[in-house]
Amino acid sequence: TRRKVSTNPVLAEKLENNIGYIEITSFDEETAQQFKDKYNQLKNEGITSLIIDLRNNGGGILEQALQIADYIVPKGKDILVTVDKNKKEEIKKSEETPIIDLPIVVLVNEYSASASEVLAGALKDLGEAKIIGTTTYGKGVIQQFLTLKDGSGLKVTVQEYYTPNRVKINGVGIEPDERVELPETVENPLLLENEEDTQLQKAIEILK
């Protein structure tokens, strides 16, 4: 049956000490709205701080990541800088009054890429969140798809992303404020129990 499929990329739960936890697995068409709904649900449950988990999030729709930044960053602040081959800059600013005013920790790892790095980089530069984990993947380019006359296609890199402080992302990644590795005994980082998740436990410790 042809129908719209929801991948449910946003998961949420309330942890100890009234800490909210929201995991974003990818940035799809409705991710920002799902994030907002999950946050409001946690807020109604009395959370006083928030963990945003971007680990293993390879990116997706950039506008969705920027919308989530808008929920956190004060209106009028730079949240993304794009630069073309002629060094011409375009600056994206936050456009809305933020709805989140809580201490935030963002979890990242080497599989956090693209839109995830844009969100983490903006929150880090603007002092809106502490970044915990390992250095991110380092994909910070914008590509355009061109269709050729014979029906084939060509993907061309046309711009590069930088954080608000002009920190390069591509090929470098976002450095965490505090580097925390998972235990060597972890076989599958996608199937972690909270107790063995040293990155999550560090975030909880900081927010306590």
Coordinates of N, CA and C in Angstrom, one line a residue:
T1 N 0.8 -1.2 0.0 CA 0.0 0.0 0.0 C 0.9 1.2 0.0
R2 N 0.6 2.1 -0.9 CA 1.4 3.4 -1.0 C 0.8 4.3 0.1
R3 N 1.6 4.7 1.1 CA 1.2 5.6 2.1 C 2.4 6.3 2.7
K4 N 2.2 7.3 3.5 CA 3.2 8.0 4.2 C 3.7 7.2 5.3
V5 N 5.1 7.0 5.4 CA 5.7 6.2 6.4 C 6.4 7.1 7.4
S6 N 6.0 7.0 8.7 CA 6.7 7.7 9.7 C 7.8 6.9 10.3
T7 N 9.1 7.4 10.3 CA 10.2 6.7 10.8 C 10.4 6.9 12.3
N8 N 9.5 7.8 12.9 CA 9.6 8.1 14.4 C 11.0 8.3 14.8
P9 N 11.6 9.4 14.3 CA 13.1 9.6 14.6 C 13.3 10.3 16.0
V10 N 12.3 10.6 16.7 CA 12.4 11.2 18.0 C 11.9 10.4 19.2
L11 N 12.8 10.0 20.1 CA 12.4 9.2 21.3 C 12.6 10.0 22.5
A12 N 11.8 9.8 23.5 CA 11.9 10.6 24.8 C 11.6 9.8 26.0
E13 N 12.2 10.2 27.1 CA 11.9 9.6 28.4 C 12.4 10.6 29.5
K14 N 11.8 10.4 30.7 CA 12.2 11.1 31.9 C 13.2 10.3 32.7
L15 N 14.4 10.8 33.0 CA 15.4 10.1 33.7 C 15.3 10.5 35.2
E16 N 16.3 10.0 36.0 CA 16.4 10.4 37.4 C 16.7 11.9 37.5
N17 N 16.4 12.4 38.7 CA 16.7 13.8 39.0 C 16.0 14.8 38.1
N18 N 14.8 14.4 37.6 CA 14.0 15.3 36.7 C 14.8 15.7 35.4
I19 N 15.6 14.8 34.9 CA 16.3 15.1 33.7 C 15.5 14.5 32.5
G20 N 15.3 15.4 31.5 CA 14.6 14.9 30.3 C 15.6 14.4 29.3
Y21 N 15.2 13.4 28.6 CA 16.1 12.8 27.6 C 15.4 12.7 26.3
I22 N 16.0 13.3 25.2 CA 15.4 13.2 23.9 C 16.4 12.7 22.9
E23 N 16.2 11.6 22.2 CA 17.1 11.1 21.2 C 16.5 11.4 19.8
I24 N 17.4 12.0 19.0 CA 17.0 12.3 17.6 C 17.8 11.4 16.7
T25 N 17.2 10.4 16.1 CA 17.9 9.4 15.3 C 18.2 9.9 13.9
S26 N 17.4 10.9 13.3 CA 17.6 11.5 12.0 C 16.8 12.7 11.9
F27 N 17.0 13.6 11.0 CA 16.3 14.8 10.7 C 15.4 14.6 9.5
D28 N 14.1 14.2 9.8 CA 13.2 14.0 8.7 C 12.2 15.1 8.7
E29 N 11.1 15.0 7.8 CA 10.2 16.1 7.6 C 9.5 16.6 8.8
E30 N 9.2 15.8 9.8 CA 8.5 16.2 11.0 C 9.3 16.2 12.3
T31 N 10.6 16.1 12.1 CA 11.4 15.9 13.3 C 11.3 17.1 14.3
A32 N 11.4 18.3 13.8 CA 11.3 19.5 14.7 C 10.0 19.5 15.5
Q33 N 8.9 19.2 14.8 CA 7.6 19.2 15.5 C 7.5 18.1 16.5
Q34 N 8.1 16.9 16.1 CA 8.1 15.8 17.1 C 8.9 16.1 18.3
F35 N 10.1 16.8 18.1 CA 11.0 17.2 19.2 C 10.2 18.2 20.1
K36 N 9.5 19.1 19.5 CA 8.8 20.1 20.3 C 7.7 19.4 21.1
D37 N 7.0 18.5 20.5 CA 5.9 17.8 21.2 C 6.5 16.9 22.4
K38 N 7.6 16.3 22.1 CA 8.2 15.4 23.2 C 8.7 16.3 24.3
Y39 N 9.3 17.5 23.9 CA 9.8 18.4 25.0 C 8.7 18.9 25.9
N40 N 7.6 19.3 25.2 CA 6.4 19.8 26.0 C 5.9 18.7 26.9
Q41 N 5.9 17.5 26.4 CA 5.4 16.4 27.3 C 6.3 16.2 28.5
L42 N 7.6 16.2 28.3 CA 8.6 16.1 29.4 C 8.5 17.3 30.3
K43 N 8.3 18.5 29.8 CA 8.1 19.7 30.6 C 6.9 19.6 31.5
N44 N 5.9 19.0 31.0 CA 4.7 18.8 31.8 C 4.9 17.8 32.9
E45 N 5.9 16.9 32.7 CA 6.2 15.9 33.7 C 7.2 16.4 34.7
G46 N 7.6 17.7 34.6 CA 8.4 18.4 35.6 C 9.9 18.3 35.4
I47 N 10.4 18.1 34.2 CA 11.9 18.1 34.0 C 12.5 19.5 34.3
T48 N 13.7 19.5 34.8 CA 14.4 20.7 35.0 C 15.7 20.8 34.2
S49 N 16.1 19.8 33.5 CA 17.2 19.9 32.6 C 17.0 18.9 31.4
L50 N 17.9 18.9 30.4 CA 17.6 18.2 29.2 C 18.9 17.6 28.6
I51 N 18.8 16.3 28.2 CA 19.8 15.7 27.4 C 19.3 15.5 26.0
I52 N 20.0 16.0 25.0 CA 19.7 15.8 23.6 C 20.7 14.8 23.0
D53 N 20.3 13.7 22.6 CA 21.2 12.6 22.1 C 21.2 12.6 20.6
L54 N 22.4 13.0 20.0 CA 22.6 13.1 18.6 C 23.6 12.0 18.1
R55 N 23.8 11.0 19.0 CA 24.8 10.0 18.6 C 24.2 9.1 17.5
N56 N 25.0 8.7 16.5 CA 24.6 7.9 15.4 C 23.6 8.5 14.5
N57 N 23.4 9.8 14.6 CA 22.5 10.6 13.7 C 23.3 11.1 12.6
G58 N 23.1 10.5 11.4 CA 23.8 10.9 10.2 C 23.4 12.1 9.5
G59 N 22.3 12.8 10.0 CA 21.9 14.1 9.4 C 20.5 13.9 8.8
G60 N 20.3 14.6 7.7 CA 18.9 14.6 7.1 C 18.6 16.0 6.6
I61 N 17.4 16.5 6.9 CA 17.0 17.8 6.4 C 17.5 18.9 7.3
L62 N 18.4 19.7 6.8 CA 19.0 20.8 7.6 C 18.1 21.7 8.3
E63 N 17.0 22.1 7.5 CA 16.0 23.0 8.1 C 15.4 22.5 9.4
Q64 N 15.3 21.2 9.5 CA 14.7 20.6 10.7 C 15.6 20.8 11.9
A65 N 16.9 20.7 11.7 CA 17.9 20.9 12.7 C 18.0 22.4 13.1
L66 N 17.9 23.3 12.2 CA 17.9 24.7 12.4 C 16.6 25.1 13.2
Q67 N 15.5 24.4 12.9 CA 14.3 24.7 13.7 C 14.4 24.3 15.1
I68 N 15.1 23.2 15.4 CA 15.3 22.8 16.8 C 16.2 23.8 17.5
A69 N 17.2 24.3 16.7 CA 18.1 25.3 17.3 C 17.3 26.6 17.7
D70 N 16.3 26.9 16.8 CA 15.4 28.0 17.1 C 14.7 27.9 18.4
Y71 N 14.4 26.6 18.8 CA 13.6 26.4 20.1 C 14.5 26.7 21.3
I72 N 15.8 26.8 21.1 CA 16.8 27.0 22.2 C 17.5 28.3 22.2
V73 N 17.9 28.7 21.0 CA 18.8 29.9 20.9 C 18.0 31.2 20.9
P74 N 18.4 32.2 21.6 CA 17.7 33.5 21.6 C 17.5 34.1 20.2
K75 N 16.4 34.7 19.9 CA 16.1 35.3 18.6 C 17.2 36.3 18.2
G76 N 17.5 36.1 16.9 CA 18.5 37.1 16.3 C 19.9 36.6 16.3
K77 N 20.2 35.5 16.9 CA 21.6 35.0 17.0 C 22.0 34.2 15.8
D78 N 23.3 34.3 15.4 CA 23.7 33.5 14.3 C 23.7 32.0 14.7
I79 N 23.2 31.1 13.8 CA 23.2 29.7 14.1 C 23.9 28.9 13.0
L80 N 24.1 29.5 11.9 CA 24.8 28.8 10.8 C 25.4 29.8 9.8
V81 N 26.6 29.5 9.4 CA 27.3 30.3 8.3 C 27.6 29.3 7.2
T82 N 27.2 29.7 6.0 CA 27.6 29.0 4.8 C 28.5 29.8 3.9
V83 N 29.5 29.2 3.3 CA 30.5 29.9 2.5 C 30.6 29.3 1.1
D84 N 30.5 30.1 0.0 CA 30.7 29.5 -1.3 C 32.2 29.5 -1.7
K85 N 32.5 29.1 -3.0 CA 33.9 29.0 -3.4 C 34.5 30.4 -3.5
N86 N 33.7 31.5 -3.6 CA 34.2 32.8 -3.7 C 34.3 33.5 -2.3
K87 N 34.2 32.6 -1.3 CA 34.2 33.1 0.1 C 33.1 34.0 0.5
K88 N 32.0 34.0 -0.3 CA 30.9 34.8 0.1 C 30.1 34.1 1.2
E89 N 29.8 34.8 2.2 CA 29.1 34.2 3.4 C 27.5 34.5 3.3
E90 N 26.8 33.5 3.8 CA 25.4 33.6 4.1 C 25.2 33.2 5.5
I91 N 24.5 34.0 6.3 CA 24.3 33.8 7.7 C 22.9 33.5 8.0
K92 N 22.6 32.4 8.7 CA 21.3 32.0 9.1 C 21.2 32.4 10.6
K93 N 20.1 33.2 10.9 CA 19.9 33.6 12.3 C 18.7 32.9 12.9
S94 N 18.7 32.8 14.2 CA 17.5 32.2 14.8 C 16.3 33.2 14.7
E95 N 15.1 32.7 14.4 CA 14.0 33.6 14.1 C 12.9 33.6 15.1
E96 N 12.9 32.7 16.1 CA 11.8 32.7 17.0 C 12.2 32.9 18.5
T97 N 11.3 33.2 19.3 CA 11.6 33.3 20.7 C 11.7 31.9 21.2
P98 N 12.8 31.6 21.9 CA 13.0 30.2 22.4 C 12.0 29.7 23.3
I99 N 11.7 28.4 23.3 CA 10.8 27.8 24.2 C 11.5 27.0 25.3
I100 N 12.8 26.7 25.1 CA 13.5 25.9 26.1 C 14.6 26.8 26.8
D101 N 14.4 26.8 28.1 CA 15.4 27.6 28.9 C 15.8 26.7 30.1
L102 N 16.5 25.6 29.8 CA 16.9 24.7 30.8 C 18.4 24.4 30.5
P103 N 19.2 23.9 31.5 CA 20.5 23.4 31.3 C 20.4 22.2 30.3
I104 N 21.3 22.2 29.3 CA 21.3 21.2 28.2 C 22.6 20.6 28.0
V105 N 22.6 19.2 27.9 CA 23.8 18.5 27.5 C 23.5 17.8 26.2
V106 N 24.4 17.9 25.2 CA 24.2 17.2 23.9 C 25.2 16.1 23.8
L107 N 24.7 14.9 23.5 CA 25.6 13.7 23.3 C 25.9 13.6 21.8
V108 N 27.2 13.4 21.5 CA 27.6 13.2 20.1 C 28.6 12.1 20.0
N109 N 28.8 11.5 18.8 CA 29.9 10.5 18.6 C 30.4 10.6 17.2
E110 N 31.3 9.7 16.8 CA 31.9 9.8 15.4 C 30.9 9.5 14.3
Y111 N 29.7 9.1 14.6 CA 28.6 8.9 13.6 C 27.6 10.0 13.6
S112 N 27.8 11.1 14.4 CA 27.0 12.3 14.3 C 27.5 13.1 13.2
A113 N 26.7 13.3 12.2 CA 27.1 14.0 10.9 C 26.2 15.0 10.4
S114 N 26.7 15.9 9.6 CA 25.9 16.9 8.8 C 25.0 17.7 9.7
A115 N 23.7 17.6 9.5 CA 22.8 18.4 10.3 C 23.0 18.3 11.8
S116 N 23.4 17.1 12.2 CA 23.6 16.9 13.7 C 24.8 17.8 14.1
E117 N 25.8 17.9 13.3 CA 27.0 18.7 13.6 C 26.6 20.2 13.6
V118 N 25.7 20.6 12.7 CA 25.3 22.0 12.6 C 24.6 22.3 13.9
L119 N 23.7 21.5 14.4 CA 23.0 21.7 15.6 C 23.9 21.7 16.8
A120 N 24.7 20.7 17.0 CA 25.7 20.6 18.1 C 26.7 21.8 18.1
G121 N 27.2 22.2 16.9 CA 28.1 23.3 16.8 C 27.5 24.6 17.2
A122 N 26.3 24.8 16.8 CA 25.6 26.1 17.1 C 25.4 26.2 18.6
L123 N 24.9 25.1 19.2 CA 24.6 25.2 20.7 C 25.9 25.3 21.5
K124 N 27.0 24.7 21.0 CA 28.3 24.8 21.6 C 28.8 26.2 21.6
D125 N 28.9 26.8 20.3 CA 29.4 28.1 20.1 C 28.7 29.2 20.9
L126 N 27.3 29.0 21.0 CA 26.5 30.0 21.7 C 26.3 29.8 23.2
G127 N 27.0 28.8 23.7 CA 27.0 28.5 25.1 C 25.6 28.0 25.6
E128 N 24.8 27.4 24.7 CA 23.5 27.0 25.1 C 23.5 25.5 25.5
A129 N 24.6 24.8 25.3 CA 24.7 23.4 25.7 C 26.1 23.0 25.9
K130 N 26.3 22.0 26.7 CA 27.6 21.3 26.9 C 27.6 20.1 26.0
I131 N 28.7 19.9 25.3 CA 28.8 18.8 24.3 C 29.7 17.7 24.9
I132 N 29.1 16.5 25.0 CA 29.8 15.3 25.6 C 29.9 14.2 24.6
G133 N 31.0 13.5 24.6 CA 31.1 12.3 23.8 C 32.4 12.3 23.0
T134 N 32.4 12.0 21.7 CA 33.6 11.9 20.9 C 33.4 12.8 19.7
T135 N 34.5 13.1 19.0 CA 34.5 14.1 17.9 C 33.6 13.6 16.8
T136 N 32.8 14.5 16.3 CA 31.8 14.1 15.3 C 32.4 13.8 13.9
Y137 N 31.6 13.3 13.0 CA 32.1 12.8 11.7 C 32.8 13.8 10.8
G138 N 32.3 15.0 10.7 CA 33.0 16.0 9.9 C 32.5 16.1 8.5
K139 N 31.1 16.1 8.3 CA 30.5 16.4 7.0 C 29.9 17.7 7.0
G140 N 30.5 18.7 6.4 CA 30.0 20.1 6.5 C 29.9 20.7 5.1
V141 N 29.4 20.0 4.1 CA 29.3 20.6 2.8 C 27.8 20.5 2.3
I142 N 27.5 21.5 1.4 CA 26.2 21.5 0.7 C 26.4 21.0 -0.7
Q143 N 25.6 20.0 -1.1 CA 25.8 19.5 -2.5 C 24.5 19.7 -3.3
Q144 N 24.7 20.0 -4.6 CA 23.6 20.3 -5.5 C 23.6 19.2 -6.6
F145 N 22.4 18.7 -6.9 CA 22.4 17.6 -7.9 C 22.0 18.2 -9.3
L146 N 22.8 18.0 -10.3 CA 22.6 18.5 -11.6 C 22.2 17.4 -12.5
T147 N 21.1 17.5 -13.3 CA 20.7 16.5 -14.3 C 21.3 16.8 -15.6
L148 N 22.1 15.9 -16.3 CA 22.7 16.2 -17.5 C 21.8 15.7 -18.7
K149 N 22.1 16.2 -19.9 CA 21.2 16.0 -21.1 C 21.0 14.5 -21.3
D150 N 21.9 13.6 -21.0 CA 21.7 12.2 -21.3 C 21.0 11.5 -20.2
G151 N 20.5 12.2 -19.2 CA 19.7 11.6 -18.1 C 20.5 11.3 -16.9
S152 N 21.9 11.3 -17.1 CA 22.7 11.0 -15.9 C 22.8 12.3 -15.0
G153 N 23.4 12.1 -13.9 CA 23.4 13.2 -12.9 C 24.8 13.4 -12.4
L154 N 25.0 14.6 -11.8 CA 26.3 15.0 -11.3 C 26.0 15.8 -9.9
K155 N 26.6 15.3 -8.9 CA 26.5 15.9 -7.6 C 27.7 16.9 -7.4
V156 N 27.4 18.1 -7.2 CA 28.5 19.1 -7.1 C 28.4 19.8 -5.7
T157 N 29.6 19.9 -5.1 CA 29.7 20.6 -3.8 C 29.7 22.1 -4.1
V158 N 28.7 22.9 -3.5 CA 28.6 24.3 -3.8 C 28.8 25.2 -2.7
Q159 N 28.7 24.7 -1.4 CA 28.9 25.6 -0.3 C 29.4 24.7 0.9
E160 N 30.0 25.4 1.9 CA 30.5 24.7 3.1 C 29.9 25.3 4.3
Y161 N 29.6 24.4 5.3 CA 29.0 24.9 6.6 C 30.1 25.3 7.5
Y162 N 29.9 26.4 8.3 CA 30.7 26.7 9.5 C 29.8 27.0 10.6
T163 N 30.3 26.8 11.8 CA 29.5 27.1 13.0 C 29.4 28.6 13.2
P164 N 28.6 29.1 14.1 CA 28.5 30.6 14.3 C 29.8 31.3 14.6
N165 N 30.8 30.6 15.2 CA 32.1 31.2 15.5 C 33.1 30.9 14.3
R166 N 32.6 30.5 13.1 CA 33.4 30.3 11.9 C 34.3 29.1 12.1
V167 N 33.9 28.1 12.9 CA 34.7 26.9 13.1 C 34.3 25.9 11.9
K168 N 35.4 25.4 11.3 CA 35.2 24.5 10.2 C 34.7 23.2 10.6
I169 N 33.7 22.6 9.9 CA 33.1 21.3 10.3 C 33.7 20.2 9.3
N170 N 33.7 20.5 8.0 CA 34.0 19.5 7.0 C 35.4 18.9 7.2
G171 N 35.5 17.6 7.4 CA 36.8 17.0 7.5 C 37.4 17.1 8.9
V172 N 36.7 17.8 9.8 CA 37.3 18.1 11.1 C 36.4 17.6 12.2
G173 N 35.1 17.9 12.1 CA 34.1 17.5 13.1 C 34.0 18.5 14.2
I174 N 33.0 18.3 15.1 CA 32.8 19.1 16.3 C 33.5 18.4 17.4
E175 N 34.4 19.2 18.1 CA 35.1 18.6 19.3 C 34.1 18.8 20.5
P176 N 33.9 17.7 21.3 CA 33.1 17.8 22.5 C 33.8 18.7 23.5
D177 N 33.0 19.3 24.4 CA 33.6 20.0 25.5 C 34.3 19.1 26.5
E178 N 33.7 17.9 26.6 CA 34.3 16.8 27.4 C 34.3 15.5 26.7
R179 N 35.5 15.0 26.4 CA 35.6 13.7 25.7 C 35.3 12.5 26.6
V180 N 34.4 11.7 26.2 CA 34.0 10.5 27.0 C 33.8 9.4 26.0
E181 N 34.6 8.3 26.2 CA 34.5 7.1 25.4 C 33.6 6.1 26.0
L182 N 33.0 5.2 25.2 CA 32.3 4.1 25.7 C 33.2 3.0 26.2
P183 N 32.8 2.2 27.1 CA 33.7 1.1 27.5 C 34.1 0.2 26.4
E184 N 35.3 -0.3 26.4 CA 35.8 -1.3 25.4 C 35.0 -2.5 25.3
T185 N 34.3 -2.8 26.4 CA 33.5 -4.1 26.4 C 32.2 -3.9 25.6
V186 N 31.8 -2.7 25.2 CA 30.6 -2.5 24.5 C 30.7 -3.1 23.1
E187 N 29.9 -4.0 22.7 CA 30.0 -4.7 21.4 C 29.1 -3.9 20.4
N188 N 27.9 -3.5 20.8 CA 27.0 -2.8 19.9 C 26.5 -1.5 20.5
P189 N 27.1 -0.3 20.1 CA 26.7 1.0 20.7 C 25.2 1.3 20.5
L190 N 24.5 0.6 19.6 CA 23.1 0.9 19.4 C 22.2 0.2 20.4
L191 N 22.8 -0.8 21.1 CA 22.0 -1.6 22.1 C 22.6 -1.4 23.5
L192 N 22.9 -0.2 23.9 CA 23.5 0.1 25.2 C 22.4 0.1 26.3
E193 N 22.7 -0.5 27.4 CA 22.0 -0.3 28.6 C 22.4 1.0 29.3
N194 N 21.5 1.7 29.9 CA 21.9 3.0 30.5 C 23.0 2.9 31.5
E195 N 23.1 1.8 32.2 CA 24.1 1.6 33.2 C 25.5 1.5 32.6
E196 N 25.7 1.0 31.4 CA 27.0 0.9 30.8 C 27.3 2.0 29.8
D197 N 26.4 2.9 29.7 CA 26.5 4.1 28.7 C 27.2 5.2 29.5
T198 N 28.6 5.2 29.4 CA 29.4 6.2 30.1 C 29.1 7.6 29.7
Q199 N 28.8 7.8 28.4 CA 28.5 9.1 27.9 C 27.2 9.7 28.5
L200 N 26.2 8.8 28.5 CA 24.9 9.2 29.1 C 25.1 9.5 30.6
Q201 N 25.8 8.6 31.3 CA 26.0 8.8 32.7 C 26.8 10.1 33.0
K202 N 27.7 10.4 32.2 CA 28.5 11.7 32.4 C 27.5 12.9 32.2
A203 N 26.6 12.8 31.2 CA 25.6 13.9 31.1 C 24.8 14.0 32.3
I204 N 24.3 12.9 32.8 CA 23.5 12.9 34.0 C 24.2 13.5 35.2
E205 N 25.5 13.1 35.3 CA 26.3 13.6 36.4 C 26.5 15.2 36.3
I206 N 26.7 15.7 35.1 CA 26.8 17.1 34.9 C 25.5 17.8 35.3
L207 N 24.4 17.3 34.8 CA 23.1 18.0 35.0 C 22.7 17.9 36.5
K208 N 23.1 16.9 37.2 CA 22.8 16.8 38.6 C 23.4 18.0 39.4

